[in-house]
Amino acid sequence: AQTVTQSQPEMSVQEAETVTLSCTYDTSESDYYLFWYKQPPSRQMILVIRQEAYKQQNATENRFSVNFQKAAKSFSLKISDSQLGDAAMYFCALEYSGAGSYQLTFGKGTKLSVIP
Amino acid sequence: DTGVSQDPRHKITKRGQNVTFRCDPISEHNRLYWYRQTLGQGPEFLTYFQNEAQLEKSRLLSDRFSAERPKGSFSTLEIQRTEQGDSAMYLCASSFNAEAFFGQGTRLTVV
């Protein structure tokens, strides 16, 4: 079974500053994907960034980057130059395709507030 | 294509009533998922379809829950004899590869 743990229920950041959201996970598999999803209030969940476990290079998407430490089973999200629109719930998720379903296992989420 | 759409967005029902939700995935996506999200929690997997075949169901999906995906297009999720514990956001997602796209969800309130 896979588990995902987000130990920060809430975080806040000043506009234009940098914030890092933490995520740890547990899986016995060697081939999997990791994701960060953003869920704004009353809006649908959207993908922020993804990381393939077999890739050593950390993924980057514009202001969003990850620090993937496979041995430590850690997958943190760094948001640079934070903007008001970044305020949302952020979910870390793991996907294992070995069982064939590609289902996602989510953490409980981190609520990010951006202070003007 | 406008993405994954779900209907209705909100549903209030009395305990014991049956409810049905609909999900229209992105048209070229062969995989469709249902998740349930309660307050303060991340989404939890309920069931998965590849085309029209329901290939996996979570232990969370009691026998009061049934899902279908006729012809591998839209999907319905029915809850029979609703209970207050069924109150949650029901999310549908679809994918073609490793990236899932989510709908806005149906918020169910059982009173």
PDB file of C-alpha atoms in Angstrom:
ATOM      1  CA  ALA A   1       0.000   0.000   0.000  1.00  0.00           C
ATOM      2  CA  GLN A   2       1.092   3.532  -0.720  1.00  0.00           C
ATOM      3  CA  THR A   3       0.891   6.418   1.768  1.00  0.00           C
ATOM      4  CA  VAL A   4       1.486  10.131   1.338  1.00  0.00           C
ATOM      5  CA  THR A   5       2.071  12.469   4.267  1.00  0.00           C
ATOM      6  CA  GLN A   6       1.888  16.254   4.253  1.00  0.00           C
ATOM      7  CA  SER A   7       2.928  17.477   7.672  1.00  0.00           C
ATOM      8  CA  GLN A   8       2.039  21.153   7.189  1.00  0.00           C
ATOM      9  CA  PRO A   9      -1.731  21.702   7.345  1.00  0.00           C
ATOM     10  CA  GLU A  10      -1.298  25.439   6.689  1.00  0.00           C
ATOM     11  CA  MET A  11       1.462  27.682   5.383  1.00  0.00           C
ATOM     12  CA  SER A  12       1.665  31.366   4.566  1.00  0.00           C
ATOM     13  CA  VAL A  13       4.029  33.387   2.424  1.00  0.00           C
ATOM     14  CA  GLN A  14       4.514  37.036   1.586  1.00  0.00           C
ATOM     15  CA  GLU A  15       3.803  37.986  -1.987  1.00  0.00           C
ATOM     16  CA  ALA A  16       6.976  37.733  -4.117  1.00  0.00           C
ATOM     17  CA  GLU A  17       8.706  35.510  -1.539  1.00  0.00           C
ATOM     18  CA  THR A  18       9.544  31.812  -1.756  1.00  0.00           C
ATOM     19  CA  VAL A  19       7.806  29.005   0.099  1.00  0.00           C
ATOM     20  CA  THR A  20       8.458  25.267   0.311  1.00  0.00           C
ATOM     21  CA  LEU A  21       5.740  22.698   0.939  1.00  0.00           C
ATOM     22  CA  SER A  22       6.795  19.315   2.322  1.00  0.00           C
ATOM     23  CA  CYS A  23       5.686  15.840   1.341  1.00  0.00           C
ATOM     24  CA  THR A  24       6.901  12.398   2.282  1.00  0.00           C
ATOM     25  CA  TYR A  25       5.636   9.135   0.940  1.00  0.00           C
ATOM     26  CA  ASP A  26       5.982   5.425   1.358  1.00  0.00           C
ATOM     27  CA  THR A  27       5.881   2.794  -1.329  1.00  0.00           C
ATOM     28  CA  SER A  28       7.612  -0.492  -1.907  1.00  0.00           C
ATOM     29  CA  GLU A  29       7.613   0.064  -5.658  1.00  0.00           C
ATOM     30  CA  SER A  30      10.539   1.425  -7.638  1.00  0.00           C
ATOM     31  CA  ASP A  31       8.598   2.827 -10.587  1.00  0.00           C
ATOM     32  CA  TYR A  32       6.019   5.495  -9.829  1.00  0.00           C
ATOM     33  CA  TYR A  33       5.033   9.102 -10.453  1.00  0.00           C
ATOM     34  CA  LEU A  34       4.740  11.935  -7.977  1.00  0.00           C
ATOM     35  CA  PHE A  35       2.526  14.982  -8.441  1.00  0.00           C
ATOM     36  CA  TRP A  36       1.619  18.253  -6.853  1.00  0.00           C
ATOM     37  CA  TYR A  37      -1.964  19.340  -7.466  1.00  0.00           C
ATOM     38  CA  LYS A  38      -3.452  22.751  -6.684  1.00  0.00           C
ATOM     39  CA  GLN A  39      -7.091  23.106  -5.614  1.00  0.00           C
ATOM     40  CA  PRO A  40      -8.281  26.737  -5.431  1.00  0.00           C
ATOM     41  CA  PRO A  41     -11.411  27.393  -3.356  1.00  0.00           C
ATOM     42  CA  SER A  42     -14.512  26.057  -5.119  1.00  0.00           C
ATOM     43  CA  ARG A  43     -12.522  25.284  -8.234  1.00  0.00           C
ATOM     44  CA  GLN A  44     -11.226  22.138  -9.822  1.00  0.00           C
ATOM     45  CA  MET A  45      -7.941  20.500  -9.013  1.00  0.00           C
ATOM     46  CA  ILE A  46      -5.191  21.236 -11.502  1.00  0.00           C
ATOM     47  CA  LEU A  47      -1.791  19.695 -11.979  1.00  0.00           C
ATOM     48  CA  VAL A  48       1.123  21.868 -10.908  1.00  0.00           C
ATOM     49  CA  ILE A  49       4.092  19.605 -11.541  1.00  0.00           C
ATOM     50  CA  ARG A  50       4.969  15.943 -11.967  1.00  0.00           C
ATOM     51  CA  GLN A  51       8.079  13.859 -11.369  1.00  0.00           C
ATOM     52  CA  GLU A  52       8.895  10.421 -12.703  1.00  0.00           C
ATOM     53  CA  ALA A  53      10.659   8.362 -10.043  1.00  0.00           C
ATOM     54  CA  TYR A  54      13.243   7.029 -12.485  1.00  0.00           C
ATOM     55  CA  LYS A  55      14.431  10.547 -13.321  1.00  0.00           C
ATOM     56  CA  GLN A  56      17.122  11.966 -11.068  1.00  0.00           C
ATOM     57  CA  GLN A  57      16.680  15.514 -12.359  1.00  0.00           C
ATOM     58  CA  ASN A  58      14.195  17.566 -10.382  1.00  0.00           C
ATOM     59  CA  ALA A  59      11.179  18.784 -12.359  1.00  0.00           C
ATOM     60  CA  THR A  60      10.654  22.505 -12.927  1.00  0.00           C
ATOM     61  CA  GLU A  61       7.647  24.396 -14.284  1.00  0.00           C
ATOM     62  CA  ASN A  62       8.179  28.157 -14.390  1.00  0.00           C
ATOM     63  CA  ARG A  63       8.007  29.347 -10.734  1.00  0.00           C
ATOM     64  CA  PHE A  64       7.395  25.837  -9.411  1.00  0.00           C
ATOM     65  CA  SER A  65      10.136  23.309  -8.756  1.00  0.00           C
ATOM     66  CA  VAL A  66      10.501  20.147  -6.730  1.00  0.00           C
ATOM     67  CA  ASN A  67      13.206  18.627  -4.570  1.00  0.00           C
ATOM     68  CA  PHE A  68      12.885  14.886  -5.131  1.00  0.00           C
ATOM     69  CA  GLN A  69      14.905  12.732  -2.756  1.00  0.00           C
ATOM     70  CA  LYS A  70      14.108   9.149  -3.730  1.00  0.00           C
ATOM     71  CA  ALA A  71      16.103   7.424  -1.012  1.00  0.00           C
ATOM     72  CA  ALA A  72      14.512   9.602   1.656  1.00  0.00           C
ATOM     73  CA  LYS A  73      11.079   9.302  -0.031  1.00  0.00           C
ATOM     74  CA  SER A  74      10.696  13.055   0.069  1.00  0.00           C
ATOM     75  CA  PHE A  75       9.084  15.293  -2.557  1.00  0.00           C
ATOM     76  CA  SER A  76       8.878  18.977  -1.639  1.00  0.00           C
ATOM     77  CA  LEU A  77       7.432  21.792  -3.757  1.00  0.00           C
ATOM     78  CA  LYS A  78       9.104  25.178  -3.973  1.00  0.00           C
ATOM     79  CA  ILE A  79       7.095  28.154  -5.167  1.00  0.00           C
ATOM     80  CA  SER A  80       9.221  31.148  -6.107  1.00  0.00           C
ATOM     81  CA  ASP A  81       8.007  34.745  -6.490  1.00  0.00           C
ATOM     82  CA  SER A  82       4.686  33.849  -4.855  1.00  0.00           C
ATOM     83  CA  GLN A  83       1.604  35.468  -6.326  1.00  0.00           C
ATOM     84  CA  LEU A  84      -1.862  36.063  -4.891  1.00  0.00           C
ATOM     85  CA  GLY A  85      -3.238  33.495  -7.324  1.00  0.00           C
ATOM     86  CA  ASP A  86      -1.074  30.818  -5.737  1.00  0.00           C
ATOM     87  CA  ALA A  87      -3.336  30.784  -2.686  1.00  0.00           C
ATOM     88  CA  ALA A  88      -4.986  27.352  -2.621  1.00  0.00           C
ATOM     89  CA  MET A  89      -4.893  23.846  -1.160  1.00  0.00           C
ATOM     90  CA  TYR A  90      -1.903  21.926  -2.433  1.00  0.00           C
ATOM     91  CA  PHE A  91      -2.002  18.154  -2.546  1.00  0.00           C
ATOM     92  CA  CYS A  92       0.926  15.834  -2.978  1.00  0.00           C
ATOM     93  CA  ALA A  93       0.020  12.584  -4.751  1.00  0.00           C
ATOM     94  CA  LEU A  94       1.651   9.324  -5.757  1.00  0.00           C
ATOM     95  CA  GLU A  95       0.679   7.177  -8.707  1.00  0.00           C
ATOM     96  CA  TYR A  96       1.731   3.588  -9.114  1.00  0.00           C
ATOM     97  CA  SER A  97       0.904   1.896 -12.362  1.00  0.00           C
ATOM     98  CA  GLY A  98       1.922  -1.605 -11.415  1.00  0.00           C
ATOM     99  CA  ALA A  99      -1.592  -2.661 -10.510  1.00  0.00           C
ATOM    100  CA  GLY A 100      -2.792  -1.261 -13.822  1.00  0.00           C
ATOM    101  CA  SER A 101      -5.193   1.355 -12.524  1.00  0.00           C
ATOM    102  CA  TYR A 102      -2.904   4.399 -12.228  1.00  0.00           C
ATOM    103  CA  GLN A 103      -4.914   5.515  -9.211  1.00  0.00           C
ATOM    104  CA  LEU A 104      -3.632   8.442  -7.198  1.00  0.00           C
ATOM    105  CA  THR A 105      -2.929   8.326  -3.473  1.00  0.00           C
ATOM    106  CA  PHE A 106      -3.182  11.819  -1.987  1.00  0.00           C
ATOM    107  CA  GLY A 107      -1.901  13.478   1.146  1.00  0.00           C
ATOM    108  CA  LYS A 108      -4.214  15.537   3.333  1.00  0.00           C
ATOM    109  CA  GLY A 109      -3.122  18.770   1.759  1.00  0.00           C
ATOM    110  CA  THR A 110      -1.484  22.041   2.748  1.00  0.00           C
ATOM    111  CA  LYS A 111      -3.486  25.264   2.706  1.00  0.00           C
ATOM    112  CA  LEU A 112      -1.291  28.042   1.333  1.00  0.00           C
ATOM    113  CA  SER A 113      -2.126  31.665   2.046  1.00  0.00           C
ATOM    114  CA  VAL A 114      -0.377  34.485   0.207  1.00  0.00           C
ATOM    115  CA  ILE A 115      -0.088  37.753   2.114  1.00  0.00           C
ATOM    116  CA  PRO A 116      -0.125  40.933  -0.003  1.00  0.00           C
TER     117      PRO A 116
ATOM    118  CA  ASP B   1     -13.093  20.293 -25.484  1.00  0.00           C
ATOM    119  CA  THR B   2     -13.730  22.090 -22.224  1.00  0.00           C
ATOM    120  CA  GLY B   3     -12.281  19.491 -19.873  1.00  0.00           C
ATOM    121  CA  VAL B   4     -13.951  17.118 -17.438  1.00  0.00           C
ATOM    122  CA  SER B   5     -17.482  18.169 -16.539  1.00  0.00           C
ATOM    123  CA  GLN B   6     -19.623  16.940 -13.688  1.00  0.00           C
ATOM    124  CA  ASP B   7     -23.317  17.319 -13.067  1.00  0.00           C
ATOM    125  CA  PRO B   8     -24.841  18.435 -10.783  1.00  0.00           C
ATOM    126  CA  ARG B   9     -22.399  20.709  -8.982  1.00  0.00           C
ATOM    127  CA  HIS B  10     -24.391  20.516  -5.767  1.00  0.00           C
ATOM    128  CA  LYS B  11     -26.946  18.010  -4.479  1.00  0.00           C
ATOM    129  CA  ILE B  12     -28.879  18.079  -1.235  1.00  0.00           C
ATOM    130  CA  THR B  13     -30.824  14.947  -0.471  1.00  0.00           C
ATOM    131  CA  LYS B  14     -32.667  13.406   2.415  1.00  0.00           C
ATOM    132  CA  ARG B  15     -31.220  10.376   4.140  1.00  0.00           C
ATOM    133  CA  GLY B  16     -32.433   7.201   2.504  1.00  0.00           C
ATOM    134  CA  GLN B  17     -32.895   8.695  -0.961  1.00  0.00           C
ATOM    135  CA  ASN B  18     -30.971   7.585  -4.044  1.00  0.00           C
ATOM    136  CA  VAL B  19     -28.750   9.997  -5.953  1.00  0.00           C
ATOM    137  CA  THR B  20     -26.939   9.780  -9.277  1.00  0.00           C
ATOM    138  CA  PHE B  21     -24.042  11.872 -10.492  1.00  0.00           C
ATOM    139  CA  ARG B  22     -22.730  12.201 -14.019  1.00  0.00           C
ATOM    140  CA  CYS B  23     -19.221  12.723 -15.317  1.00  0.00           C
ATOM    141  CA  ASP B  24     -18.256  13.595 -18.890  1.00  0.00           C
ATOM    142  CA  PRO B  25     -14.528  13.011 -19.370  1.00  0.00           C
ATOM    143  CA  ILE B  26     -12.228  14.553 -21.933  1.00  0.00           C
ATOM    144  CA  SER B  27     -13.240  12.832 -25.130  1.00  0.00           C
ATOM    145  CA  GLU B  28     -10.007  11.056 -26.044  1.00  0.00           C
ATOM    146  CA  HIS B  29      -9.314   9.827 -22.503  1.00  0.00           C
ATOM    147  CA  ASN B  30      -9.773   6.086 -22.021  1.00  0.00           C
ATOM    148  CA  ARG B  31      -9.332   6.070 -18.242  1.00  0.00           C
ATOM    149  CA  LEU B  32     -11.926   7.459 -15.853  1.00  0.00           C
ATOM    150  CA  TYR B  33     -11.749   7.656 -12.066  1.00  0.00           C
ATOM    151  CA  TRP B  34     -14.086   8.530  -9.223  1.00  0.00           C
ATOM    152  CA  TYR B  35     -12.693   9.951  -5.982  1.00  0.00           C
ATOM    153  CA  ARG B  36     -14.361  11.118  -2.777  1.00  0.00           C
ATOM    154  CA  GLN B  37     -13.083  14.089  -0.804  1.00  0.00           C
ATOM    155  CA  THR B  38     -14.270  14.952   2.688  1.00  0.00           C
ATOM    156  CA  LEU B  39     -13.510  18.178   4.540  1.00  0.00           C
ATOM    157  CA  GLY B  40      -9.879  18.486   5.499  1.00  0.00           C
ATOM    158  CA  GLN B  41      -8.823  15.394   3.587  1.00  0.00           C
ATOM    159  CA  GLY B  42      -7.277  14.632   0.257  1.00  0.00           C
ATOM    160  CA  PRO B  43      -9.296  12.789  -2.372  1.00  0.00           C
ATOM    161  CA  GLU B  44      -9.697   9.051  -1.840  1.00  0.00           C
ATOM    162  CA  PHE B  45      -9.915   6.626  -4.730  1.00  0.00           C
ATOM    163  CA  LEU B  46     -13.285   4.945  -5.278  1.00  0.00           C
ATOM    164  CA  THR B  47     -13.219   3.236  -8.652  1.00  0.00           C
ATOM    165  CA  TYR B  48     -11.552   3.139 -12.061  1.00  0.00           C
ATOM    166  CA  PHE B  49     -12.704   2.438 -15.613  1.00  0.00           C
ATOM    167  CA  GLN B  50     -10.641   1.701 -18.661  1.00  0.00           C
ATOM    168  CA  ASN B  51     -12.984   2.333 -21.551  1.00  0.00           C
ATOM    169  CA  GLU B  52     -16.258   0.683 -20.479  1.00  0.00           C
ATOM    170  CA  ALA B  53     -14.699  -1.876 -18.136  1.00  0.00           C
ATOM    171  CA  GLN B  54     -14.704  -1.217 -14.394  1.00  0.00           C
ATOM    172  CA  LEU B  55     -11.315  -2.635 -13.454  1.00  0.00           C
ATOM    173  CA  GLU B  56     -10.860  -1.650  -9.846  1.00  0.00           C
ATOM    174  CA  LYS B  57     -13.012  -0.742  -6.864  1.00  0.00           C
ATOM    175  CA  SER B  58     -11.896   0.533  -3.476  1.00  0.00           C
ATOM    176  CA  ARG B  59     -13.029  -0.991  -0.181  1.00  0.00           C
ATOM    177  CA  LEU B  60     -14.643   2.432   0.362  1.00  0.00           C
ATOM    178  CA  LEU B  61     -17.173   1.566  -2.332  1.00  0.00           C
ATOM    179  CA  SER B  62     -19.863  -0.222  -0.364  1.00  0.00           C
ATOM    180  CA  ASP B  63     -22.637  -2.194  -2.029  1.00  0.00           C
ATOM    181  CA  ARG B  64     -24.799   0.937  -1.915  1.00  0.00           C
ATOM    182  CA  PHE B  65     -22.516   2.502  -4.515  1.00  0.00           C
ATOM    183  CA  SER B  66     -22.534   1.565  -8.171  1.00  0.00           C
ATOM    184  CA  ALA B  67     -20.734   3.104 -11.110  1.00  0.00           C
ATOM    185  CA  GLU B  68     -21.115   2.600 -14.827  1.00  0.00           C
ATOM    186  CA  ARG B  69     -19.453   3.818 -17.963  1.00  0.00           C
ATOM    187  CA  PRO B  70     -21.573   2.640 -20.884  1.00  0.00           C
ATOM    188  CA  LYS B  71     -19.810   2.677 -24.244  1.00  0.00           C
ATOM    189  CA  GLY B  72     -16.682   4.021 -22.606  1.00  0.00           C
ATOM    190  CA  SER B  73     -17.886   7.610 -22.693  1.00  0.00           C
ATOM    191  CA  PHE B  74     -19.639   9.359 -19.788  1.00  0.00           C
ATOM    192  CA  SER B  75     -19.892   7.729 -16.383  1.00  0.00           C
ATOM    193  CA  THR B  76     -22.507   7.697 -13.640  1.00  0.00           C
ATOM    194  CA  LEU B  77     -22.066   7.120  -9.935  1.00  0.00           C
ATOM    195  CA  GLU B  78     -25.190   6.112  -8.019  1.00  0.00           C
ATOM    196  CA  ILE B  79     -25.545   6.002  -4.264  1.00  0.00           C
ATOM    197  CA  GLN B  80     -28.558   4.118  -2.949  1.00  0.00           C
ATOM    198  CA  ARG B  81     -30.123   4.679   0.473  1.00  0.00           C
ATOM    199  CA  THR B  82     -27.877   7.644   1.223  1.00  0.00           C
ATOM    200  CA  GLU B  83     -26.476   8.102   4.718  1.00  0.00           C
ATOM    201  CA  GLN B  84     -25.145  11.225   6.396  1.00  0.00           C
ATOM    202  CA  GLY B  85     -21.657   9.773   6.141  1.00  0.00           C
ATOM    203  CA  ASP B  86     -21.950   9.942   2.358  1.00  0.00           C
ATOM    204  CA  SER B  87     -21.806  13.746   2.514  1.00  0.00           C
ATOM    205  CA  ALA B  88     -18.659  14.678   0.583  1.00  0.00           C
ATOM    206  CA  MET B  89     -17.317  16.068  -2.661  1.00  0.00           C
ATOM    207  CA  TYR B  90     -17.339  13.454  -5.403  1.00  0.00           C
ATOM    208  CA  LEU B  91     -14.612  14.077  -7.964  1.00  0.00           C
ATOM    209  CA  CYS B  92     -14.293  12.599 -11.406  1.00  0.00           C
ATOM    210  CA  ALA B  93     -10.998  12.513 -13.287  1.00  0.00           C
ATOM    211  CA  SER B  94      -9.931  11.240 -16.683  1.00  0.00           C
ATOM    212  CA  SER B  95      -6.588  10.490 -18.239  1.00  0.00           C
ATOM    213  CA  PHE B  96      -4.879   9.115 -21.306  1.00  0.00           C
ATOM    214  CA  ASN B  97      -1.425   8.764 -19.789  1.00  0.00           C
ATOM    215  CA  ALA B  98      -0.011   9.490 -16.346  1.00  0.00           C
ATOM    216  CA  GLU B  99      -1.660  12.920 -15.985  1.00  0.00           C
ATOM    217  CA  ALA B 100      -5.188  12.998 -14.590  1.00  0.00           C
ATOM    218  CA  PHE B 101      -7.549  15.899 -15.283  1.00  0.00           C
ATOM    219  CA  PHE B 102     -10.201  16.582 -12.680  1.00  0.00           C
ATOM    220  CA  GLY B 103     -13.711  17.930 -12.891  1.00  0.00           C
ATOM    221  CA  GLN B 104     -15.073  20.506 -10.466  1.00  0.00           C
ATOM    222  CA  GLY B 105     -16.834  17.839  -8.453  1.00  0.00           C
ATOM    223  CA  THR B 106     -20.334  17.244  -7.138  1.00  0.00           C
ATOM    224  CA  ARG B 107     -20.870  18.302  -3.547  1.00  0.00           C
ATOM    225  CA  LEU B 108     -23.360  15.988  -1.862  1.00  0.00           C
ATOM    226  CA  THR B 109     -25.080  16.952   1.360  1.00  0.00           C
ATOM    227  CA  VAL B 110     -27.253  14.335   3.048  1.00  0.00           C
ATOM    228  CA  VAL B 111     -29.689  15.799   5.574  1.00  0.00           C
TER     229      VAL B 111
END
